[in-house]
C-alpha cells in the first residue's frame, strides 16, 4: 500500500512539472542557472488588429525577479505579421506567426506568437494619461472616445499607472478626459492597434503634441520635423513630438496655428489646416506617405 502511494505521488509531481495546463502566458527564459531573462506575453494568439503589451523580467540567483536595469531592444522575425513598437507593444498586422526577441542586460529571450485572421474595422487603442506639467501618471481618470462629439459612448478608466486600453472605431475620433474634450478631430486611428497617450492639463499651459506614423505600415516615424505656430520639434524614436506654446492664453498675442507642417527626407510633406489660436492642450497626429 505504501509503495502504491509513492508511485501515485511521483506521478503527480511529474505531471505538475511537465504536463502544463496550456493557460499560462507564454514565457521565454534564458541565461542559465544564475541570472536569467524571461519575456512575458499575456496571449500566445491574437487576431489581426489586436495588440498586447510584452514585458521582460530579470531573475537573479536568489530567485527574485525585477525589471531590467538598462533599455530593452525589441525585434520581430517578421514585421509584416507581428510588429513590436518601442516599449514592447506588439501589434498584429497579418495572419501567421513571428518570433519576438528581447535583449536586455546582456541577455536575450524570445517567444513565438501567432496571429489569426479577423474581420471588422475596430482598432485596439491603448496608452497612458499623464499630467501636462509634471508627466506624472493620472489614475482613476474617465476617458471617453467616439466618432462624433455628441455621441461619445466608449468609456474606460485609467489604472494606477495611468494606463488604459479599449477598442475604438477606425479613422478619426474624439477623446474626452473627465468630460473635457482633449483631442478635437485630432486623433486618427490608422493602424490595427494604436498607442493613444493623452495629456491632462490642469493649468493654463498650451501645447500641441501627437504621433507621426507611416501611412502604410503604421510604424512610428523617427526624425520628422513638425512646424506649428512658429515653433518646431523633431519626432523621437517612438514617433512622438511635443510643441509648447506658452502658459499665458492671451488672445491678442496668440500664435498663428492655421497650418501644421510635417517634413521628413524620405516622405512626402504633410500639412493640415488647423485654424487660428492656441487654446488648451490638443493632440494632433499625422500619417506620412512615401513619394
PDB file of C-alpha atoms in Angstrom:
ATOM      1  CA  UNK A   1       0.000   0.000   0.000  1.00  0.00           C
ATOM      2  CA  UNK A   2       2.855   2.386   0.869  1.00  0.00           C
ATOM      3  CA  UNK A   3       4.594   1.614  -2.439  1.00  0.00           C
ATOM      4  CA  UNK A   4       1.399   2.394  -4.365  1.00  0.00           C
ATOM      5  CA  UNK A   5       1.097   5.791  -2.632  1.00  0.00           C
ATOM      6  CA  UNK A   6       4.700   6.623  -3.542  1.00  0.00           C
ATOM      7  CA  UNK A   7       4.053   5.725  -7.194  1.00  0.00           C
ATOM      8  CA  UNK A   8       0.944   7.951  -7.258  1.00  0.00           C
ATOM      9  CA  UNK A   9       2.818  10.839  -5.590  1.00  0.00           C
ATOM     10  CA  UNK A  10       5.696  10.553  -8.052  1.00  0.00           C
ATOM     11  CA  UNK A  11       3.272  10.620 -10.979  1.00  0.00           C
ATOM     12  CA  UNK A  12       1.581  13.760  -9.639  1.00  0.00           C
ATOM     13  CA  UNK A  13       4.911  15.528  -9.228  1.00  0.00           C
ATOM     14  CA  UNK A  14       5.971  14.648 -12.761  1.00  0.00           C
ATOM     15  CA  UNK A  15       2.699  15.905 -14.195  1.00  0.00           C
ATOM     16  CA  UNK A  16       2.887  19.128 -12.190  1.00  0.00           C
ATOM     17  CA  UNK A  17       6.272  19.909 -13.694  1.00  0.00           C
ATOM     18  CA  UNK A  18       5.728  18.696 -17.263  1.00  0.00           C
ATOM     19  CA  UNK A  19       2.047  18.386 -18.168  1.00  0.00           C
ATOM     20  CA  UNK A  20       1.057  22.091 -18.013  1.00  0.00           C
ATOM     21  CA  UNK A  21      -2.456  23.409 -18.300  1.00  0.00           C
ATOM     22  CA  UNK A  22      -1.927  25.366 -21.510  1.00  0.00           C
ATOM     23  CA  UNK A  23      -3.467  28.504 -19.991  1.00  0.00           C
ATOM     24  CA  UNK A  24      -0.435  30.301 -18.575  1.00  0.00           C
ATOM     25  CA  UNK A  25       1.048  33.206 -20.591  1.00  0.00           C
ATOM     26  CA  UNK A  26       3.996  32.112 -22.753  1.00  0.00           C
ATOM     27  CA  UNK A  27       7.405  32.944 -21.364  1.00  0.00           C
ATOM     28  CA  UNK A  28      10.887  32.517 -22.768  1.00  0.00           C
ATOM     29  CA  UNK A  29      13.713  32.307 -20.216  1.00  0.00           C
ATOM     30  CA  UNK A  30      17.425  32.262 -20.972  1.00  0.00           C
ATOM     31  CA  UNK A  31      20.657  32.801 -19.122  1.00  0.00           C
ATOM     32  CA  UNK A  32      21.489  29.533 -17.415  1.00  0.00           C
ATOM     33  CA  UNK A  33      21.256  28.616 -13.754  1.00  0.00           C
ATOM     34  CA  UNK A  34      22.289  32.027 -12.443  1.00  0.00           C
ATOM     35  CA  UNK A  35      20.706  35.254 -13.606  1.00  0.00           C
ATOM     36  CA  UNK A  36      18.104  34.680 -16.346  1.00  0.00           C
ATOM     37  CA  UNK A  37      15.797  36.723 -18.520  1.00  0.00           C
ATOM     38  CA  UNK A  38      12.132  35.931 -19.153  1.00  0.00           C
ATOM     39  CA  UNK A  39       9.814  37.520 -21.709  1.00  0.00           C
ATOM     40  CA  UNK A  40       6.122  37.536 -20.779  1.00  0.00           C
ATOM     41  CA  UNK A  41       3.429  37.602 -23.476  1.00  0.00           C
ATOM     42  CA  UNK A  42      -0.090  37.540 -21.973  1.00  0.00           C
ATOM     43  CA  UNK A  43      -1.684  35.937 -25.072  1.00  0.00           C
ATOM     44  CA  UNK A  44       0.046  33.399 -27.351  1.00  0.00           C
ATOM     45  CA  UNK A  45      -2.520  34.029 -30.135  1.00  0.00           C
ATOM     46  CA  UNK A  46      -4.359  37.225 -31.040  1.00  0.00           C
ATOM     47  CA  UNK A  47      -6.320  38.406 -34.075  1.00  0.00           C
ATOM     48  CA  UNK A  48      -5.285  40.882 -36.759  1.00  0.00           C
ATOM     49  CA  UNK A  49      -5.906  44.375 -35.446  1.00  0.00           C
ATOM     50  CA  UNK A  50      -5.229  43.462 -31.835  1.00  0.00           C
ATOM     51  CA  UNK A  51      -2.143  44.135 -29.741  1.00  0.00           C
ATOM     52  CA  UNK A  52      -0.618  43.163 -26.442  1.00  0.00           C
ATOM     53  CA  UNK A  53       1.972  44.583 -24.083  1.00  0.00           C
ATOM     54  CA  UNK A  54       5.088  42.419 -23.716  1.00  0.00           C
ATOM     55  CA  UNK A  55       7.357  42.657 -20.688  1.00  0.00           C
ATOM     56  CA  UNK A  56      10.722  41.369 -19.526  1.00  0.00           C
ATOM     57  CA  UNK A  57      11.746  40.112 -16.094  1.00  0.00           C
ATOM     58  CA  UNK A  58      15.308  39.552 -14.911  1.00  0.00           C
ATOM     59  CA  UNK A  59      15.600  36.867 -12.223  1.00  0.00           C
ATOM     60  CA  UNK A  60      18.778  36.643 -10.134  1.00  0.00           C
ATOM     61  CA  UNK A  61      20.303  33.597  -8.410  1.00  0.00           C
ATOM     62  CA  UNK A  62      18.149  34.396  -5.360  1.00  0.00           C
ATOM     63  CA  UNK A  63      15.032  33.749  -7.439  1.00  0.00           C
ATOM     64  CA  UNK A  64      13.731  37.309  -7.141  1.00  0.00           C
ATOM     65  CA  UNK A  65      12.511  38.924 -10.366  1.00  0.00           C
ATOM     66  CA  UNK A  66      12.904  42.591 -11.270  1.00  0.00           C
ATOM     67  CA  UNK A  67      12.764  44.806 -14.386  1.00  0.00           C
ATOM     68  CA  UNK A  68      15.939  45.149 -16.480  1.00  0.00           C
ATOM     69  CA  UNK A  69      18.359  47.818 -15.309  1.00  0.00           C
ATOM     70  CA  UNK A  70      19.001  49.014 -18.865  1.00  0.00           C
ATOM     71  CA  UNK A  71      16.971  49.564 -22.054  1.00  0.00           C
ATOM     72  CA  UNK A  72      15.212  46.706 -23.856  1.00  0.00           C
ATOM     73  CA  UNK A  73      15.833  46.105 -27.573  1.00  0.00           C
ATOM     74  CA  UNK A  74      12.760  44.538 -29.205  1.00  0.00           C
ATOM     75  CA  UNK A  75      12.809  42.691 -32.553  1.00  0.00           C
ATOM     76  CA  UNK A  76      10.358  40.687 -34.644  1.00  0.00           C
ATOM     77  CA  UNK A  77      11.333  37.959 -37.117  1.00  0.00           C
ATOM     78  CA  UNK A  78       8.565  39.217 -39.436  1.00  0.00           C
ATOM     79  CA  UNK A  79       7.439  42.836 -39.082  1.00  0.00           C
ATOM     80  CA  UNK A  80       4.728  42.297 -41.697  1.00  0.00           C
ATOM     81  CA  UNK A  81       2.957  39.852 -39.345  1.00  0.00           C
ATOM     82  CA  UNK A  82       3.887  40.987 -35.850  1.00  0.00           C
ATOM     83  CA  UNK A  83       5.498  44.379 -35.279  1.00  0.00           C
ATOM     84  CA  UNK A  84       6.910  45.495 -31.940  1.00  0.00           C
ATOM     85  CA  UNK A  85       6.983  49.169 -31.054  1.00  0.00           C
ATOM     86  CA  UNK A  86       9.363  50.817 -28.621  1.00  0.00           C
ATOM     87  CA  UNK A  87       8.230  49.927 -25.124  1.00  0.00           C
ATOM     88  CA  UNK A  88       7.204  46.366 -26.045  1.00  0.00           C
ATOM     89  CA  UNK A  89       3.768  46.994 -27.579  1.00  0.00           C
ATOM     90  CA  UNK A  90       3.302  44.076 -30.019  1.00  0.00           C
ATOM     91  CA  UNK A  91       0.906  44.756 -32.914  1.00  0.00           C
ATOM     92  CA  UNK A  92      -0.707  42.001 -35.022  1.00  0.00           C
ATOM     93  CA  UNK A  93      -0.722  43.108 -38.682  1.00  0.00           C
ATOM     94  CA  UNK A  94      -1.410  39.925 -40.701  1.00  0.00           C
ATOM     95  CA  UNK A  95      -2.210  36.214 -40.168  1.00  0.00           C
ATOM     96  CA  UNK A  96       0.760  33.941 -39.446  1.00  0.00           C
ATOM     97  CA  UNK A  97       3.384  33.704 -36.761  1.00  0.00           C
ATOM     98  CA  UNK A  98       6.579  35.509 -35.786  1.00  0.00           C
ATOM     99  CA  UNK A  99       9.271  35.177 -33.175  1.00  0.00           C
ATOM    100  CA  UNK A 100       9.631  38.187 -30.887  1.00  0.00           C
ATOM    101  CA  UNK A 101      13.036  38.755 -29.271  1.00  0.00           C
ATOM    102  CA  UNK A 102      14.000  40.990 -26.375  1.00  0.00           C
ATOM    103  CA  UNK A 103      17.575  41.825 -25.414  1.00  0.00           C
ATOM    104  CA  UNK A 104      18.279  43.417 -22.037  1.00  0.00           C
ATOM    105  CA  UNK A 105      21.126  43.439 -19.529  1.00  0.00           C
ATOM    106  CA  UNK A 106      23.272  41.379 -21.889  1.00  0.00           C
ATOM    107  CA  UNK A 107      20.738  38.559 -22.189  1.00  0.00           C
ATOM    108  CA  UNK A 108      18.179  37.597 -24.819  1.00  0.00           C
ATOM    109  CA  UNK A 109      14.749  35.952 -24.632  1.00  0.00           C
ATOM    110  CA  UNK A 110      12.344  35.113 -27.433  1.00  0.00           C
ATOM    111  CA  UNK A 111       8.882  33.661 -27.901  1.00  0.00           C
ATOM    112  CA  UNK A 112       6.837  32.679 -30.965  1.00  0.00           C
ATOM    113  CA  UNK A 113       3.405  34.301 -31.218  1.00  0.00           C
ATOM    114  CA  UNK A 114       0.558  33.596 -33.651  1.00  0.00           C
ATOM    115  CA  UNK A 115      -1.882  35.927 -35.425  1.00  0.00           C
ATOM    116  CA  UNK A 116      -5.315  34.794 -36.594  1.00  0.00           C
ATOM    117  CA  UNK A 117      -7.479  36.430 -39.296  1.00  0.00           C
ATOM    118  CA  UNK A 118     -10.020  38.965 -38.129  1.00  0.00           C
ATOM    119  CA  UNK A 119     -12.856  40.986 -39.618  1.00  0.00           C
ATOM    120  CA  UNK A 120     -14.145  44.390 -38.630  1.00  0.00           C
ATOM    121  CA  UNK A 121     -12.924  47.960 -38.518  1.00  0.00           C
ATOM    122  CA  UNK A 122     -12.260  48.411 -34.807  1.00  0.00           C
ATOM    123  CA  UNK A 123      -8.797  49.237 -33.524  1.00  0.00           C
ATOM    124  CA  UNK A 124      -7.171  48.411 -30.228  1.00  0.00           C
ATOM    125  CA  UNK A 125      -6.353  51.720 -28.547  1.00  0.00           C
ATOM    126  CA  UNK A 126      -4.081  51.712 -25.527  1.00  0.00           C
ATOM    127  CA  UNK A 127      -1.848  54.221 -23.846  1.00  0.00           C
ATOM    128  CA  UNK A 128      -1.332  56.352 -20.747  1.00  0.00           C
ATOM    129  CA  UNK A 129      -2.662  59.625 -19.377  1.00  0.00           C
ATOM    130  CA  UNK A 130      -0.060  61.888 -17.779  1.00  0.00           C
ATOM    131  CA  UNK A 131      -0.059  65.358 -16.275  1.00  0.00           C
ATOM    132  CA  UNK A 132       0.927  68.075 -18.738  1.00  0.00           C
ATOM    133  CA  UNK A 133       3.355  69.825 -16.396  1.00  0.00           C
ATOM    134  CA  UNK A 134       4.823  67.040 -14.245  1.00  0.00           C
ATOM    135  CA  UNK A 135       4.493  63.952 -16.516  1.00  0.00           C
ATOM    136  CA  UNK A 136       3.068  62.104 -13.501  1.00  0.00           C
ATOM    137  CA  UNK A 137       0.531  59.343 -14.290  1.00  0.00           C
ATOM    138  CA  UNK A 138      -3.128  60.226 -13.741  1.00  0.00           C
ATOM    139  CA  UNK A 139      -5.038  57.351 -12.120  1.00  0.00           C
ATOM    140  CA  UNK A 140      -8.811  56.989 -11.998  1.00  0.00           C
ATOM    141  CA  UNK A 141      -9.430  59.296 -14.959  1.00  0.00           C
ATOM    142  CA  UNK A 142     -12.511  58.540 -17.058  1.00  0.00           C
ATOM    143  CA  UNK A 143     -11.744  58.503 -20.793  1.00  0.00           C
ATOM    144  CA  UNK A 144     -14.420  58.615 -23.482  1.00  0.00           C
ATOM    145  CA  UNK A 145     -13.930  58.091 -27.217  1.00  0.00           C
ATOM    146  CA  UNK A 146     -16.242  58.384 -30.196  1.00  0.00           C
ATOM    147  CA  UNK A 147     -16.546  59.340 -33.853  1.00  0.00           C
ATOM    148  CA  UNK A 148     -18.988  62.148 -33.037  1.00  0.00           C
ATOM    149  CA  UNK A 149     -18.571  64.606 -30.207  1.00  0.00           C
ATOM    150  CA  UNK A 150     -22.299  64.347 -29.446  1.00  0.00           C
ATOM    151  CA  UNK A 151     -22.232  60.559 -29.330  1.00  0.00           C
ATOM    152  CA  UNK A 152     -19.249  59.572 -27.216  1.00  0.00           C
ATOM    153  CA  UNK A 153     -20.148  56.263 -25.622  1.00  0.00           C
ATOM    154  CA  UNK A 154     -16.900  54.270 -25.453  1.00  0.00           C
ATOM    155  CA  UNK A 155     -15.525  54.660 -21.955  1.00  0.00           C
ATOM    156  CA  UNK A 156     -12.705  53.338 -19.830  1.00  0.00           C
ATOM    157  CA  UNK A 157     -10.817  54.350 -16.671  1.00  0.00           C
ATOM    158  CA  UNK A 158      -7.070  54.646 -16.172  1.00  0.00           C
ATOM    159  CA  UNK A 159      -5.360  52.335 -13.679  1.00  0.00           C
ATOM    160  CA  UNK A 160      -2.796  53.241 -11.010  1.00  0.00           C
ATOM    161  CA  UNK A 161      -0.090  53.756 -13.656  1.00  0.00           C
ATOM    162  CA  UNK A 162      -2.335  55.968 -15.793  1.00  0.00           C
ATOM    163  CA  UNK A 163      -2.730  53.219 -18.420  1.00  0.00           C
ATOM    164  CA  UNK A 164      -5.890  52.376 -20.374  1.00  0.00           C
ATOM    165  CA  UNK A 165      -6.970  50.057 -23.205  1.00  0.00           C
ATOM    166  CA  UNK A 166     -10.164  49.588 -25.249  1.00  0.00           C
ATOM    167  CA  UNK A 167     -11.426  49.012 -28.802  1.00  0.00           C
ATOM    168  CA  UNK A 168     -12.478  52.068 -30.828  1.00  0.00           C
ATOM    169  CA  UNK A 169     -13.638  52.697 -34.421  1.00  0.00           C
ATOM    170  CA  UNK A 170     -11.049  53.159 -37.140  1.00  0.00           C
ATOM    171  CA  UNK A 171     -10.435  56.632 -38.511  1.00  0.00           C
ATOM    172  CA  UNK A 172     -10.753  59.995 -36.821  1.00  0.00           C
ATOM    173  CA  UNK A 173     -12.139  60.068 -33.291  1.00  0.00           C
ATOM    174  CA  UNK A 174     -12.699  62.452 -30.409  1.00  0.00           C
ATOM    175  CA  UNK A 175     -11.168  61.909 -26.989  1.00  0.00           C
ATOM    176  CA  UNK A 176     -12.535  63.305 -23.729  1.00  0.00           C
ATOM    177  CA  UNK A 177     -10.813  63.286 -20.355  1.00  0.00           C
ATOM    178  CA  UNK A 178     -13.218  63.520 -17.401  1.00  0.00           C
ATOM    179  CA  UNK A 179     -15.739  65.113 -19.750  1.00  0.00           C
ATOM    180  CA  UNK A 180     -13.315  67.662 -21.249  1.00  0.00           C
ATOM    181  CA  UNK A 181     -12.567  67.273 -24.964  1.00  0.00           C
ATOM    182  CA  UNK A 182      -8.795  66.937 -25.276  1.00  0.00           C
ATOM    183  CA  UNK A 183      -8.407  65.961 -28.920  1.00  0.00           C
ATOM    184  CA  UNK A 184     -10.889  67.755 -31.177  1.00  0.00           C
ATOM    185  CA  UNK A 185     -10.896  65.924 -34.533  1.00  0.00           C
ATOM    186  CA  UNK A 186      -7.233  65.147 -33.951  1.00  0.00           C
ATOM    187  CA  UNK A 187      -6.638  61.507 -33.067  1.00  0.00           C
ATOM    188  CA  UNK A 188      -6.593  59.493 -36.297  1.00  0.00           C
ATOM    189  CA  UNK A 189      -6.530  55.779 -35.506  1.00  0.00           C
ATOM    190  CA  UNK A 190      -4.949  54.406 -38.685  1.00  0.00           C
ATOM    191  CA  UNK A 191      -3.254  51.210 -37.599  1.00  0.00           C
ATOM    192  CA  UNK A 192      -4.723  47.922 -36.421  1.00  0.00           C
ATOM    193  CA  UNK A 193      -3.506  48.816 -32.952  1.00  0.00           C
ATOM    194  CA  UNK A 194      -2.707  52.266 -31.693  1.00  0.00           C
ATOM    195  CA  UNK A 195      -0.824  53.964 -28.889  1.00  0.00           C
ATOM    196  CA  UNK A 196      -3.147  56.633 -27.556  1.00  0.00           C
ATOM    197  CA  UNK A 197      -1.246  58.581 -24.910  1.00  0.00           C
ATOM    198  CA  UNK A 198      -3.024  61.750 -23.744  1.00  0.00           C
ATOM    199  CA  UNK A 199      -2.027  64.744 -21.617  1.00  0.00           C
ATOM    200  CA  UNK A 200      -4.123  66.061 -18.760  1.00  0.00           C
ATOM    201  CA  UNK A 201      -3.926  69.858 -18.426  1.00  0.00           C
ATOM    202  CA  UNK A 202      -4.837  71.281 -15.056  1.00  0.00           C
ATOM    203  CA  UNK A 203      -3.471  74.780 -15.682  1.00  0.00           C
ATOM    204  CA  UNK A 204      -3.286  77.374 -18.435  1.00  0.00           C
ATOM    205  CA  UNK A 205      -0.275  75.993 -20.311  1.00  0.00           C
ATOM    206  CA  UNK A 206      -0.772  75.471 -24.049  1.00  0.00           C
ATOM    207  CA  UNK A 207       0.701  72.732 -26.181  1.00  0.00           C
ATOM    208  CA  UNK A 208       0.341  70.603 -29.295  1.00  0.00           C
ATOM    209  CA  UNK A 209       1.575  67.043 -29.331  1.00  0.00           C
ATOM    210  CA  UNK A 210       0.993  63.801 -31.198  1.00  0.00           C
ATOM    211  CA  UNK A 211       2.247  60.735 -33.019  1.00  0.00           C
ATOM    212  CA  UNK A 212       3.693  60.646 -36.549  1.00  0.00           C
ATOM    213  CA  UNK A 213       3.388  57.269 -38.294  1.00  0.00           C
ATOM    214  CA  UNK A 214       3.986  55.652 -41.683  1.00  0.00           C
ATOM    215  CA  UNK A 215       0.675  55.586 -43.604  1.00  0.00           C
ATOM    216  CA  UNK A 216       1.350  52.084 -44.983  1.00  0.00           C
ATOM    217  CA  UNK A 217       2.974  50.228 -42.090  1.00  0.00           C
ATOM    218  CA  UNK A 218       1.583  52.285 -39.186  1.00  0.00           C
ATOM    219  CA  UNK A 219       5.060  52.278 -37.636  1.00  0.00           C
ATOM    220  CA  UNK A 220       6.335  55.395 -35.797  1.00  0.00           C
ATOM    221  CA  UNK A 221       8.420  57.768 -37.939  1.00  0.00           C
ATOM    222  CA  UNK A 222      11.657  58.966 -36.336  1.00  0.00           C
ATOM    223  CA  UNK A 223      13.286  62.264 -37.280  1.00  0.00           C
ATOM    224  CA  UNK A 224      10.234  64.008 -38.750  1.00  0.00           C
ATOM    225  CA  UNK A 225      10.194  67.798 -38.287  1.00  0.00           C
ATOM    226  CA  UNK A 226       6.874  69.238 -37.108  1.00  0.00           C
ATOM    227  CA  UNK A 227       6.326  73.005 -37.518  1.00  0.00           C
ATOM    228  CA  UNK A 228       3.422  74.821 -35.911  1.00  0.00           C
ATOM    229  CA  UNK A 229       2.816  78.342 -34.627  1.00  0.00           C
ATOM    230  CA  UNK A 230       6.353  79.475 -35.406  1.00  0.00           C
ATOM    231  CA  UNK A 231       7.816  76.619 -33.341  1.00  0.00           C
ATOM    232  CA  UNK A 232       9.185  73.231 -34.348  1.00  0.00           C
ATOM    233  CA  UNK A 233      10.003  69.820 -32.890  1.00  0.00           C
ATOM    234  CA  UNK A 234      11.565  66.585 -34.175  1.00  0.00           C
ATOM    235  CA  UNK A 235       9.968  63.196 -33.518  1.00  0.00           C
ATOM    236  CA  UNK A 236      11.930  60.743 -31.394  1.00  0.00           C
ATOM    237  CA  UNK A 237      12.378  57.001 -31.751  1.00  0.00           C
ATOM    238  CA  UNK A 238       8.764  56.425 -30.723  1.00  0.00           C
ATOM    239  CA  UNK A 239       7.366  58.892 -33.304  1.00  0.00           C
ATOM    240  CA  UNK A 240       6.106  61.406 -30.731  1.00  0.00           C
ATOM    241  CA  UNK A 241       6.513  65.185 -30.816  1.00  0.00           C
ATOM    242  CA  UNK A 242       5.503  67.998 -28.460  1.00  0.00           C
ATOM    243  CA  UNK A 243       5.455  71.757 -29.098  1.00  0.00           C
ATOM    244  CA  UNK A 244       4.878  74.017 -26.099  1.00  0.00           C
ATOM    245  CA  UNK A 245       3.331  77.382 -26.947  1.00  0.00           C
ATOM    246  CA  UNK A 246       3.441  79.016 -23.526  1.00  0.00           C
ATOM    247  CA  UNK A 247       1.441  79.256 -20.318  1.00  0.00           C
ATOM    248  CA  UNK A 248      -0.463  82.505 -20.938  1.00  0.00           C
ATOM    249  CA  UNK A 249      -3.552  82.310 -23.131  1.00  0.00           C
ATOM    250  CA  UNK A 250      -3.689  85.876 -24.424  1.00  0.00           C
ATOM    251  CA  UNK A 251      -5.994  86.214 -27.471  1.00  0.00           C
ATOM    252  CA  UNK A 252      -4.252  89.392 -28.562  1.00  0.00           C
ATOM    253  CA  UNK A 253      -0.889  87.642 -28.926  1.00  0.00           C
ATOM    254  CA  UNK A 254      -1.854  84.110 -29.875  1.00  0.00           C
ATOM    255  CA  UNK A 255       0.476  82.336 -32.276  1.00  0.00           C
ATOM    256  CA  UNK A 256      -0.768  81.656 -35.784  1.00  0.00           C
ATOM    257  CA  UNK A 257      -1.591  77.946 -35.764  1.00  0.00           C
ATOM    258  CA  UNK A 258      -3.535  77.937 -39.022  1.00  0.00           C
ATOM    259  CA  UNK A 259      -1.266  75.301 -40.561  1.00  0.00           C
ATOM    260  CA  UNK A 260       0.796  72.391 -39.318  1.00  0.00           C
ATOM    261  CA  UNK A 261       3.635  71.067 -41.488  1.00  0.00           C
ATOM    262  CA  UNK A 262       5.474  67.762 -41.145  1.00  0.00           C
ATOM    263  CA  UNK A 263       8.571  67.042 -43.221  1.00  0.00           C
ATOM    264  CA  UNK A 264      10.935  64.077 -43.479  1.00  0.00           C
ATOM    265  CA  UNK A 265      13.672  63.296 -46.042  1.00  0.00           C
ATOM    266  CA  UNK A 266      12.028  60.049 -47.204  1.00  0.00           C
ATOM    267  CA  UNK A 267       8.338  61.068 -47.070  1.00  0.00           C
ATOM    268  CA  UNK A 268       6.021  63.499 -48.801  1.00  0.00           C
ATOM    269  CA  UNK A 269       5.393  66.765 -46.994  1.00  0.00           C
ATOM    270  CA  UNK A 270       2.302  66.639 -44.818  1.00  0.00           C
ATOM    271  CA  UNK A 271       0.179  69.681 -43.990  1.00  0.00           C
ATOM    272  CA  UNK A 272      -3.093  70.183 -42.162  1.00  0.00           C
ATOM    273  CA  UNK A 273      -5.335  73.222 -41.733  1.00  0.00           C
ATOM    274  CA  UNK A 274      -5.962  73.665 -38.017  1.00  0.00           C
ATOM    275  CA  UNK A 275      -7.410  77.147 -37.580  1.00  0.00           C
ATOM    276  CA  UNK A 276      -6.120  80.133 -35.659  1.00  0.00           C
ATOM    277  CA  UNK A 277      -5.465  80.194 -31.929  1.00  0.00           C
ATOM    278  CA  UNK A 278      -3.639  78.124 -29.320  1.00  0.00           C
ATOM    279  CA  UNK A 279      -6.403  77.229 -26.873  1.00  0.00           C
ATOM    280  CA  UNK A 280      -5.756  74.314 -24.475  1.00  0.00           C
ATOM    281  CA  UNK A 281      -3.549  71.257 -24.950  1.00  0.00           C
ATOM    282  CA  UNK A 282      -4.532  69.351 -28.085  1.00  0.00           C
ATOM    283  CA  UNK A 283      -3.232  66.203 -29.668  1.00  0.00           C
ATOM    284  CA  UNK A 284      -2.684  66.220 -33.452  1.00  0.00           C
ATOM    285  CA  UNK A 285      -1.468  63.064 -35.224  1.00  0.00           C
ATOM    286  CA  UNK A 286      -0.079  62.694 -38.737  1.00  0.00           C
ATOM    287  CA  UNK A 287       0.378  59.819 -41.175  1.00  0.00           C
ATOM    288  CA  UNK A 288       3.182  60.259 -43.741  1.00  0.00           C
ATOM    289  CA  UNK A 289       3.217  58.709 -47.220  1.00  0.00           C
ATOM    290  CA  UNK A 290       6.179  57.664 -49.339  1.00  0.00           C
ATOM    291  CA  UNK A 291       6.803  59.605 -52.574  1.00  0.00           C
TER     292      UNK A 291
END
